Coordinates of N, CA and C in Angstrom, one line a residue:
X1 N 98.0 58.0 -51.8 CA 98.3 57.3 -50.5 C 98.5 58.3 -49.4
X2 N 99.3 59.4 -49.7 CA 99.6 60.3 -48.6 C 98.3 61.0 -48.1
X3 N 97.4 61.3 -49.1 CA 96.1 61.9 -48.7 C 95.3 61.0 -47.8
X4 N 95.3 59.7 -48.2 CA 94.6 58.7 -47.4 C 95.1 58.7 -46.0
X5 N 96.4 58.8 -45.8 CA 97.0 58.8 -44.5 C 96.6 60.0 -43.6
X6 N 96.3 61.1 -44.3 CA 95.7 62.3 -43.5 C 94.4 61.9 -42.9
X7 N 93.6 61.2 -43.6 CA 92.3 60.8 -43.1 C 92.5 59.7 -42.0
X8 N 93.4 58.8 -42.2 CA 93.7 57.8 -41.2 C 94.1 58.4 -39.9
X9 N 95.0 59.4 -39.9 CA 95.5 60.0 -38.7 C 94.4 60.8 -38.0
X10 N 93.6 61.5 -38.8 CA 92.5 62.3 -38.2 C 91.4 61.4 -37.6
X11 N 91.1 60.2 -38.2 CA 90.1 59.3 -37.7 C 90.7 58.7 -36.4
X12 N 91.9 58.3 -36.4 CA 92.5 57.6 -35.2 C 92.5 58.6 -34.0
X13 N 92.9 59.9 -34.3 CA 92.9 60.9 -33.2 C 91.5 61.2 -32.7
X14 N 90.6 61.3 -33.6 CA 89.2 61.6 -33.2 C 88.6 60.4 -32.3
X15 N 88.9 59.2 -32.8 CA 88.4 58.0 -32.0 C 89.0 58.0 -30.6
X16 N 90.3 58.3 -30.5 CA 91.0 58.3 -29.2 C 90.4 59.3 -28.3
X17 N 90.1 60.5 -28.9 CA 89.4 61.5 -28.1 C 88.0 61.1 -27.6
X18 N 87.3 60.4 -28.5 CA 86.0 59.9 -28.1 C 86.0 58.9 -27.0
X19 N 87.1 58.1 -26.9 CA 87.3 57.1 -26.0 C 87.9 57.6 -24.7
X20 N 88.0 58.9 -24.5 CA 88.5 59.4 -23.3 C 89.9 59.9 -23.3
X21 N 90.5 60.2 -24.5 CA 91.9 60.7 -24.6 C 92.9 59.6 -24.4
X22 N 92.6 58.4 -24.9 CA 93.6 57.3 -24.8 C 94.6 57.5 -25.9
X23 N 95.8 56.8 -25.7 CA 96.9 57.0 -26.7 C 96.6 56.4 -28.1
X24 N 97.2 57.0 -29.1 CA 97.2 56.4 -30.4 C 98.6 55.8 -30.7
X25 N 98.7 54.5 -31.0 CA 100.0 53.8 -31.1 C 100.0 53.1 -32.4
X26 N 101.2 52.6 -32.8 CA 101.4 51.8 -33.9 C 101.1 50.3 -33.6
X27 N 100.5 49.6 -34.4 CA 100.3 48.2 -34.2 C 101.6 47.4 -34.2
X28 N 101.7 46.3 -33.6 CA 102.9 45.5 -33.5 C 102.8 44.4 -34.6
X29 N 103.5 44.7 -35.8 CA 103.6 43.7 -36.9 C 102.2 43.2 -37.2
X30 N 102.1 41.8 -37.2 CA 100.8 41.2 -37.5 C 100.1 40.7 -36.2
X31 N 100.4 41.3 -35.1 CA 99.8 40.9 -33.8 C 98.3 41.1 -33.9
X32 N 97.6 40.2 -33.2 CA 96.2 40.2 -33.1 C 95.7 40.9 -31.9
X33 N 96.6 41.5 -31.1 CA 96.3 42.3 -29.9 C 97.0 43.6 -30.0
X34 N 96.5 44.6 -29.2 CA 97.3 45.9 -29.1 C 98.6 45.7 -28.4
X35 N 99.5 46.6 -28.5 CA 100.8 46.5 -27.8 C 100.6 46.2 -26.3
X36 N 101.3 45.3 -25.7 CA 101.1 45.0 -24.3 C 101.2 46.1 -23.3
X37 N 102.1 47.1 -23.7 CA 102.2 48.3 -22.8 C 101.1 49.3 -23.0
X38 N 100.3 49.1 -24.0 CA 99.2 50.0 -24.3 C 97.9 49.2 -24.6
X39 N 97.4 48.5 -23.6 CA 96.3 47.6 -23.9 C 95.0 48.4 -24.3
X40 N 94.9 49.6 -23.7 CA 93.7 50.4 -24.0 C 94.1 51.6 -24.9
X41 N 94.2 51.3 -26.2 CA 94.7 52.3 -27.1 C 94.1 52.2 -28.5
X42 N 94.2 53.2 -29.3 CA 93.8 53.2 -30.7 C 95.0 52.9 -31.5
X43 N 94.9 51.9 -32.3 CA 96.1 51.6 -33.2 C 95.9 52.2 -34.6
X44 N 96.9 52.9 -35.1 CA 96.9 53.5 -36.4 C 98.0 52.9 -37.2
X45 N 97.6 52.3 -38.4 CA 98.5 51.6 -39.2 C 97.8 50.2 -39.6
X46 N 98.5 49.4 -40.2 CA 98.0 48.1 -40.7 C 97.7 47.2 -39.5
X47 N 96.4 47.2 -39.1 CA 96.0 46.4 -37.9 C 95.3 45.2 -38.3
X48 N 95.8 44.0 -37.9 CA 95.3 42.7 -38.5 C 94.1 42.2 -37.6
X49 N 93.1 41.9 -38.3 CA 91.9 41.3 -37.7 C 91.6 40.0 -38.4
X50 N 91.4 38.9 -37.7 CA 91.1 37.6 -38.3 C 89.5 37.5 -38.2
X51 N 88.9 37.7 -39.4 CA 87.5 37.7 -39.4 C 86.9 36.3 -39.9
X52 N 85.6 36.3 -40.1 CA 85.0 35.0 -40.5 C 85.2 34.6 -41.9
X53 N 85.7 35.5 -42.8 CA 86.0 35.2 -44.2 C 87.5 35.1 -44.4
X54 N 88.3 36.0 -43.9 CA 89.7 36.0 -44.1 C 90.4 37.0 -43.2
X55 N 91.7 36.8 -42.9 CA 92.4 37.9 -42.2 C 92.4 39.2 -43.0
X56 N 92.3 40.3 -42.3 CA 92.2 41.6 -43.0 C 92.9 42.6 -42.3
X57 N 93.7 43.4 -43.0 CA 94.4 44.6 -42.3 C 93.5 45.8 -42.5
X58 N 93.3 46.6 -41.4 CA 92.6 47.8 -41.4 C 93.5 48.9 -41.0
X59 N 93.2 50.2 -41.4 CA 94.0 51.3 -41.2 C 94.0 51.9 -39.8
X60 N 93.0 51.5 -39.0 CA 93.0 51.9 -37.6 C 92.0 51.0 -36.9
X61 N 92.2 50.8 -35.6 CA 91.3 49.9 -34.9 C 91.4 50.2 -33.4
X62 N 90.3 49.9 -32.7 CA 90.3 49.8 -31.2 C 89.8 48.4 -30.9
X63 N 90.7 47.7 -30.2 CA 90.4 46.3 -29.9 C 91.0 45.9 -28.5
X64 N 90.4 46.5 -27.4 CA 90.9 46.2 -26.1 C 90.6 44.7 -25.7
X65 N 89.5 44.2 -26.2 CA 89.2 42.8 -25.9 C 88.6 42.1 -27.1
X66 N 89.2 42.4 -28.3 CA 88.7 42.1 -29.6 C 88.3 43.3 -30.3
X67 N 88.0 43.3 -31.6 CA 87.7 44.5 -32.3 C 86.4 45.1 -31.9
X68 N 86.4 46.4 -31.5 CA 85.2 47.1 -31.2 C 84.9 48.1 -32.3
X69 N 86.0 48.7 -32.8 CA 85.9 49.7 -33.9 C 87.0 49.4 -34.9
X70 N 86.7 49.2 -36.2 CA 87.7 49.1 -37.2 C 87.4 50.1 -38.3
X71 N 88.5 50.6 -39.0 CA 88.4 51.6 -40.0 C 89.3 51.4 -41.1
X72 N 88.9 51.7 -42.3 CA 89.7 51.6 -43.5 C 89.4 52.8 -44.4
X73 N 90.5 53.3 -45.1 CA 90.3 54.3 -46.1 C 90.5 53.7 -47.5
X74 N 89.8 54.2 -48.5 CA 89.9 53.8 -49.9 C 90.0 55.0 -50.8
X75 N 90.8 54.8 -51.9 CA 90.8 55.9 -52.8 C 91.0 55.4 -54.2
X76 N 90.4 56.1 -55.2 CA 90.7 55.8 -56.6 C 91.0 57.2 -57.2
X77 N 92.1 57.3 -58.0 CA 92.7 58.6 -58.3 C 92.7 59.0 -59.7
X78 N 92.1 58.2 -60.6 CA 92.1 58.6 -62.0 C 90.7 58.3 -62.6
X79 N 90.4 59.0 -63.7 CA 89.1 58.8 -64.3 C 88.9 57.4 -64.7
X80 N 89.9 56.8 -65.4 CA 89.7 55.4 -65.8 C 89.7 54.4 -64.7
X81 N 90.4 54.7 -63.6 CA 90.4 53.9 -62.4 C 89.0 53.9 -61.8
X82 N 88.4 55.0 -61.6 CA 87.1 55.1 -61.0 C 86.1 54.4 -61.9
X83 N 86.1 54.6 -63.2 CA 85.2 54.0 -64.1 C 85.3 52.5 -64.1
X84 N 86.5 52.0 -64.1 CA 86.6 50.5 -64.1 C 86.5 49.8 -62.8
X85 N 86.9 50.5 -61.7 CA 87.1 49.8 -60.5 C 86.2 50.2 -59.3
X86 N 85.3 51.2 -59.5 CA 84.5 51.6 -58.4 C 83.6 50.5 -57.9
X87 N 83.1 49.6 -58.7 CA 82.3 48.5 -58.3 C 83.1 47.5 -57.5
X88 N 84.3 47.3 -58.0 CA 85.2 46.4 -57.3 C 85.5 46.9 -55.9
X89 N 85.7 48.2 -55.8 CA 85.9 48.9 -54.5 C 84.7 48.6 -53.5
X90 N 83.5 48.8 -54.1 CA 82.3 48.5 -53.3 C 82.3 47.1 -52.8
X91 N 82.7 46.1 -53.6 CA 82.7 44.7 -53.2 C 83.8 44.5 -52.1
X92 N 84.9 45.2 -52.2 CA 85.9 45.1 -51.2 C 85.4 45.7 -49.8
X93 N 84.6 46.8 -49.9 CA 84.1 47.3 -48.6 C 83.1 46.4 -48.0
X94 N 82.2 45.8 -48.8 CA 81.2 44.8 -48.3 C 81.9 43.6 -47.7
X95 N 83.0 43.1 -48.3 CA 83.7 42.0 -47.8 C 84.4 42.3 -46.5
X96 N 85.0 43.5 -46.4 CA 85.7 43.9 -45.2 C 84.7 44.0 -44.1
X97 N 83.5 44.5 -44.3 CA 82.5 44.6 -43.3 C 82.0 43.2 -42.9
X98 N 81.8 42.3 -43.9 CA 81.3 41.0 -43.6 C 82.3 40.2 -42.8
X99 N 83.6 40.3 -43.2 CA 84.6 39.4 -42.5 C 84.7 39.8 -41.0
X100 N 84.5 41.0 -40.6 CA 84.5 41.4 -39.2 C 83.1 41.0 -38.6
X101 N 82.0 41.4 -39.2 CA 80.7 41.2 -38.5 C 80.3 39.7 -38.4
X102 N 80.8 38.8 -39.2 CA 80.5 37.4 -39.1 C 81.1 36.9 -37.8
X103 N 82.2 37.4 -37.3 CA 82.8 36.9 -36.1 C 82.6 37.9 -34.9
X104 N 82.5 39.2 -35.2 CA 82.3 40.2 -34.2 C 81.1 41.1 -34.6
X105 N 79.9 40.6 -34.4 CA 78.7 41.4 -34.8 C 78.6 42.7 -34.1
X106 N 79.2 42.9 -32.9 CA 79.1 44.2 -32.2 C 80.1 45.2 -32.7
X107 N 81.0 44.8 -33.5 CA 82.1 45.7 -33.9 C 81.5 46.7 -34.9
X108 N 82.0 48.0 -34.7 CA 81.6 49.1 -35.6 C 82.6 49.2 -36.7
X109 N 82.1 49.1 -37.9 CA 83.0 49.2 -39.1 C 82.8 50.6 -39.8
X110 N 83.8 51.3 -40.0 CA 83.8 52.6 -40.6 C 84.7 52.7 -41.8
X111 N 84.3 53.4 -42.9 CA 85.1 53.6 -44.0 C 85.1 55.1 -44.5
X112 N 86.2 55.5 -45.0 CA 86.3 56.8 -45.7 C 86.7 56.5 -47.2
X113 N 85.9 57.0 -48.1 CA 86.3 56.9 -49.5 C 86.7 58.3 -50.0
X114 N 87.9 58.4 -50.5 CA 88.4 59.7 -50.9 C 88.7 59.7 -52.4
X115 N 88.1 60.7 -53.2 CA 88.2 60.7 -54.6 C 88.6 62.1 -55.1
X116 N 89.6 62.3 -56.0 CA 89.9 63.7 -56.5 C 88.8 64.2 -57.4
X117 N 88.5 65.5 -57.2 CA 87.4 66.1 -58.0 C 87.6 65.9 -59.5
X118 N 88.8 66.2 -60.1 CA 88.9 66.1 -61.6 C 88.6 64.7 -62.1
X119 N 88.8 63.7 -61.3 CA 88.7 62.3 -61.8 C 87.3 61.7 -61.7
X120 N 86.4 62.4 -61.0 CA 85.1 61.9 -60.7 C 84.1 62.5 -61.7
X121 N 83.5 61.6 -62.5 CA 82.5 62.0 -63.5 C 81.1 62.0 -62.9
X122 N 80.2 62.8 -63.4 CA 78.8 62.9 -62.8 C 78.1 61.5 -62.7
X123 N 78.3 60.6 -63.7 CA 77.6 59.3 -63.6 C 78.1 58.5 -62.5
X124 N 79.5 58.4 -62.3 CA 80.1 57.7 -61.2 C 79.8 58.3 -59.9
X125 N 79.7 59.6 -59.8 CA 79.4 60.3 -58.6 C 78.0 59.9 -58.1
X126 N 77.0 60.0 -58.9 CA 75.7 59.6 -58.5 C 75.6 58.2 -58.1
X127 N 76.2 57.3 -58.9 CA 76.2 55.9 -58.6 C 76.9 55.6 -57.3
X128 N 78.0 56.2 -57.0 CA 78.7 56.0 -55.8 C 77.9 56.4 -54.6
X129 N 77.3 57.6 -54.7 CA 76.6 58.1 -53.5 C 75.4 57.2 -53.2
X130 N 74.7 56.8 -54.2 CA 73.5 55.9 -54.0 C 74.0 54.6 -53.3
X131 N 75.0 54.0 -53.9 CA 75.5 52.7 -53.4 C 76.1 52.8 -52.0
X132 N 76.9 53.8 -51.8 CA 77.6 53.9 -50.5 C 76.6 54.3 -49.4
X133 N 75.5 55.0 -49.7 CA 74.5 55.3 -48.7 C 73.8 54.0 -48.3
X134 N 73.5 53.1 -49.2 CA 72.9 51.8 -48.8 C 73.9 51.0 -48.0
X135 N 75.2 51.0 -48.4 CA 76.2 50.1 -47.8 C 76.5 50.6 -46.4
X136 N 76.4 51.9 -46.1 CA 76.7 52.4 -44.8 C 75.5 52.6 -43.9
X137 N 74.6 51.7 -43.9 CA 73.3 51.9 -43.2 C 73.1 50.9 -42.1
X138 N 74.1 50.2 -41.6 CA 73.9 49.2 -40.5 C 73.6 49.9 -39.2
X139 N 72.5 49.5 -38.6 CA 71.9 50.2 -37.4 C 72.3 49.5 -36.1
X140 N 72.3 48.2 -36.1 CA 72.6 47.5 -34.9 C 73.3 46.1 -35.2
X141 N 73.6 45.4 -34.1 CA 74.4 44.2 -34.3 C 73.6 43.0 -34.9
X142 N 72.3 43.2 -35.1 CA 71.5 42.1 -35.7 C 71.3 42.4 -37.2
X143 N 71.8 43.5 -37.7 CA 71.7 43.9 -39.1 C 72.6 43.1 -40.0
X144 N 72.5 43.2 -41.3 CA 73.2 42.4 -42.2 C 74.7 42.7 -42.1
X145 N 75.5 41.6 -42.2 CA 76.9 41.6 -42.0 C 77.7 42.5 -43.0
X146 N 77.2 42.6 -44.3 CA 78.0 43.3 -45.3 C 77.8 44.8 -45.2
X147 N 76.9 45.3 -44.3 CA 76.8 46.7 -44.2 C 77.8 47.2 -43.2
X148 N 78.1 48.5 -43.4 CA 79.0 49.2 -42.4 C 78.2 50.2 -41.6
X149 N 78.7 50.4 -40.4 CA 78.0 51.4 -39.5 C 78.1 52.8 -40.0
X150 N 79.3 53.2 -40.6 CA 79.5 54.5 -41.0 C 80.4 54.6 -42.2
X151 N 80.0 55.3 -43.2 CA 80.9 55.6 -44.4 C 80.8 57.1 -44.7
X152 N 82.0 57.6 -45.0 CA 82.1 59.0 -45.5 C 82.7 59.0 -46.9
X153 N 82.2 59.8 -47.7 CA 82.7 60.0 -49.1 C 83.2 61.4 -49.2
X154 N 84.5 61.6 -49.5 CA 85.1 62.9 -49.6 C 85.7 63.1 -50.9
X155 N 85.2 64.2 -51.6 CA 85.7 64.6 -52.9 C 86.6 65.8 -52.7
X156 N 87.9 65.6 -53.1 CA 88.9 66.7 -52.8 C 89.5 67.3 -54.0
X157 N 90.0 68.5 -53.8 CA 90.7 69.2 -54.9 C 92.2 69.0 -54.8
X158 N 92.8 68.4 -55.8 CA 94.3 68.2 -55.8 C 95.1 69.5 -55.7
X159 N 94.5 70.6 -56.2 CA 95.3 71.8 -56.2 C 95.3 72.5 -54.8
X160 N 94.3 72.3 -54.1 CA 94.2 73.0 -52.7 C 94.2 72.0 -51.6
X161 N 93.8 70.8 -51.8 CA 93.7 69.8 -50.8 C 92.4 69.9 -50.0
X162 N 91.5 70.8 -50.5 CA 90.2 71.1 -49.8 C 89.2 70.1 -50.2
X163 N 88.2 69.7 -49.3 CA 87.1 68.8 -49.6 C 86.0 69.7 -50.2
X164 N 85.4 69.1 -51.3 CA 84.3 69.8 -52.0 C 83.1 69.8 -51.0
X165 N 82.6 71.0 -50.6 CA 81.6 71.1 -49.6 C 80.2 70.8 -50.1
X166 N 80.1 70.5 -51.4 CA 78.8 70.3 -52.0 C 78.5 68.8 -52.4
X167 N 79.5 68.0 -52.1 CA 79.4 66.5 -52.4 C 79.9 65.8 -51.2
X168 N 79.1 64.8 -50.8 CA 77.7 64.5 -51.1 C 76.8 65.6 -50.7
X169 N 75.5 65.4 -51.1 CA 74.5 66.4 -50.7 C 74.5 66.6 -49.2
X170 N 74.0 67.8 -48.8 CA 74.1 68.2 -47.3 C 73.3 67.3 -46.4
X171 N 72.3 66.6 -47.0 CA 71.4 65.8 -46.1 C 71.9 64.3 -46.2
X172 N 73.0 64.0 -46.8 CA 73.5 62.7 -47.0 C 74.2 62.2 -45.8
X173 N 74.0 60.9 -45.4 CA 74.8 60.3 -44.3 C 76.2 60.1 -44.6
X174 N 76.6 60.3 -45.9 CA 78.0 60.2 -46.3 C 78.9 61.4 -46.0
X175 N 78.2 62.5 -45.5 CA 79.0 63.7 -45.2 C 80.0 63.3 -44.1
X176 N 81.3 63.9 -44.3 CA 82.3 63.6 -43.3 C 81.9 64.0 -41.9
X177 N 81.2 65.1 -41.8 CA 80.8 65.6 -40.5 C 79.7 64.7 -39.8
X178 N 79.1 63.9 -40.6 CA 78.0 63.0 -40.1 C 78.6 61.7 -39.5
X179 N 79.9 61.4 -39.8 CA 80.5 60.1 -39.3 C 80.4 60.0 -37.8
X180 N 80.8 61.0 -37.0 CA 80.7 60.9 -35.6 C 79.3 60.7 -35.1
X181 N 78.3 61.2 -35.8 CA 77.0 61.1 -35.4 C 76.4 59.6 -35.5
X182 N 77.1 58.8 -36.3 CA 76.8 57.4 -36.5 C 77.6 56.6 -35.5
X183 N 78.9 56.9 -35.4 CA 79.8 56.0 -34.6 C 79.5 56.2 -33.1
X184 N 79.4 57.4 -32.6 CA 79.3 57.6 -31.2 C 78.1 57.0 -30.5
X185 N 76.9 57.2 -31.1 CA 75.7 56.5 -30.5 C 75.8 55.0 -30.6
X186 N 76.3 54.5 -31.7 CA 76.5 53.0 -31.8 C 77.4 52.5 -30.8
X187 N 78.5 53.2 -30.5 CA 79.4 52.7 -29.5 C 78.8 52.7 -28.1
X188 N 78.1 53.8 -27.8 CA 77.5 53.9 -26.5 C 76.5 52.8 -26.3
X189 N 75.7 52.5 -27.3 CA 74.7 51.5 -27.2 C 75.3 50.1 -27.0
X190 N 76.4 49.8 -27.5 CA 77.0 48.5 -27.5 C 78.0 48.3 -26.3
X191 N 78.6 49.4 -25.9 CA 79.8 49.2 -24.9 C 79.7 50.1 -23.7
X192 N 78.7 50.9 -23.5 CA 78.7 51.8 -22.4 C 78.7 51.0 -21.1
X193 N 79.5 51.5 -20.1 CA 79.7 50.9 -18.8 C 80.4 49.6 -18.8
X194 N 80.9 49.1 -19.9 CA 81.7 47.9 -20.0 C 83.1 48.2 -19.8
X195 N 83.9 47.3 -19.2 CA 85.4 47.6 -19.2 C 86.0 47.8 -20.6
X196 N 86.9 48.7 -20.7 CA 87.6 49.5 -19.6 C 86.9 50.8 -19.2
X197 N 85.7 51.0 -19.8 CA 84.9 52.3 -19.4 C 84.3 52.2 -18.1
X198 N 84.1 51.0 -17.5 CA 83.5 50.8 -16.2 C 84.2 51.6 -15.2
X199 N 85.6 51.6 -15.2 CA 86.4 52.3 -14.2 C 86.2 53.8 -14.4
X200 N 86.1 54.2 -15.7 CA 85.9 55.6 -16.0 C 84.6 56.2 -15.4
X201 N 83.6 55.4 -15.5 CA 82.3 55.8 -15.0 C 82.3 55.9 -13.5
X202 N 83.0 55.0 -12.8 CA 83.1 55.0 -11.4 C 83.9 56.3 -11.0
X203 N 85.0 56.6 -11.7 CA 85.8 57.8 -11.4 C 85.0 59.0 -11.6
X204 N 84.2 59.1 -12.7 CA 83.3 60.2 -12.9 C 82.3 60.4 -11.7
X205 N 81.8 59.3 -11.2 CA 80.8 59.4 -10.1 C 81.5 60.0 -8.9
X206 N 82.7 59.5 -8.6 CA 83.5 60.0 -7.4 C 83.8 61.5 -7.6
X207 N 84.2 61.9 -8.7 CA 84.5 63.3 -8.9 C 83.3 64.2 -8.8
X208 N 82.1 63.7 -9.3 CA 80.9 64.4 -9.2 C 80.5 64.6 -7.7
X209 N 80.7 63.5 -7.0 CA 80.3 63.6 -5.5 C 81.2 64.6 -4.8
X210 N 82.5 64.6 -5.2 CA 83.4 65.5 -4.5 C 83.1 67.0 -4.9
X211 N 82.7 67.2 -6.1 CA 82.3 68.6 -6.5 C 81.1 69.0 -5.7
X212 N 80.1 68.1 -5.5 CA 78.9 68.5 -4.8 C 79.2 68.7 -3.3
X213 N 80.2 68.1 -2.8 CA 80.6 68.2 -1.4 C 79.9 67.1 -0.5
X214 N 80.5 66.7 0.5 CA 80.0 65.7 1.4 C 78.8 66.4 2.2
X215 N 77.7 65.7 2.5 CA 76.7 66.2 3.3 C 77.1 66.5 4.8
X216 N 76.6 67.5 5.4 CA 77.0 67.8 6.8 C 76.5 66.7 7.7
X217 N 77.3 66.3 8.6 CA 77.0 65.3 9.6 C 76.6 66.0 10.8
X218 N 75.3 65.8 11.3 CA 74.9 66.5 12.5 C 75.7 66.1 13.7
X219 N 76.0 67.1 14.6 CA 76.7 66.9 15.8 C 75.8 66.2 16.9
X220 N 76.3 65.3 17.7 CA 75.5 64.7 18.7 C 75.1 65.7 19.8
X221 N 73.9 65.6 20.4 CA 73.5 66.5 21.4 C 74.4 66.5 22.6
X222 N 74.5 67.6 23.4 CA 75.4 67.5 24.6 C 75.0 66.4 25.5
X223 N 76.0 65.7 26.0 CA 75.8 64.7 27.0 C 75.4 63.4 26.4
X224 N 75.4 63.3 25.0 CA 75.0 62.0 24.4 C 76.2 61.1 24.5

């Protein structure tokens, strides 16, 4: 659980940076909105979303006008747990994506699956990679509801806390470093220039004009 919280914190901070350096705050109990004093913020903690299938708590979310980005982390920590429960975990991920997308098709759903290296056997590793790659392939708001926009699979060493650099394969979309490459373009495509970013775009334009300087105004001729 503690290791999962490390991922949750890192994701929330990275998302807040992507959104222009907005604050990261705790959600308010079971509120369906961000804290009133921080309407434009990333919430980290159990954030409640009422989807089309069931209410669901996510580990982080951005929801200034409804959910735009939701995130959850999952972990299985023992050989027997992975062998018995990895398929149930896949079902949970698909259900969490579906419950959001059926009501909020433009919402970006992201997951991180964290597994300790000693507990992950080769057969389960191969099956998880294949299945998670399919599940994390949602390209646009018209795609299937049960798919997620981004999934990362992290295999970590309990002795060092380091992530195995060789799993998943380097060309896999499940690599942790590939997650921003899926989330950022999707967010731009769905929400660029929409409030609250509309004001940011206007401010950027003003600052760019100030940097370029105002054009010289010609002086009127003598006697004009």
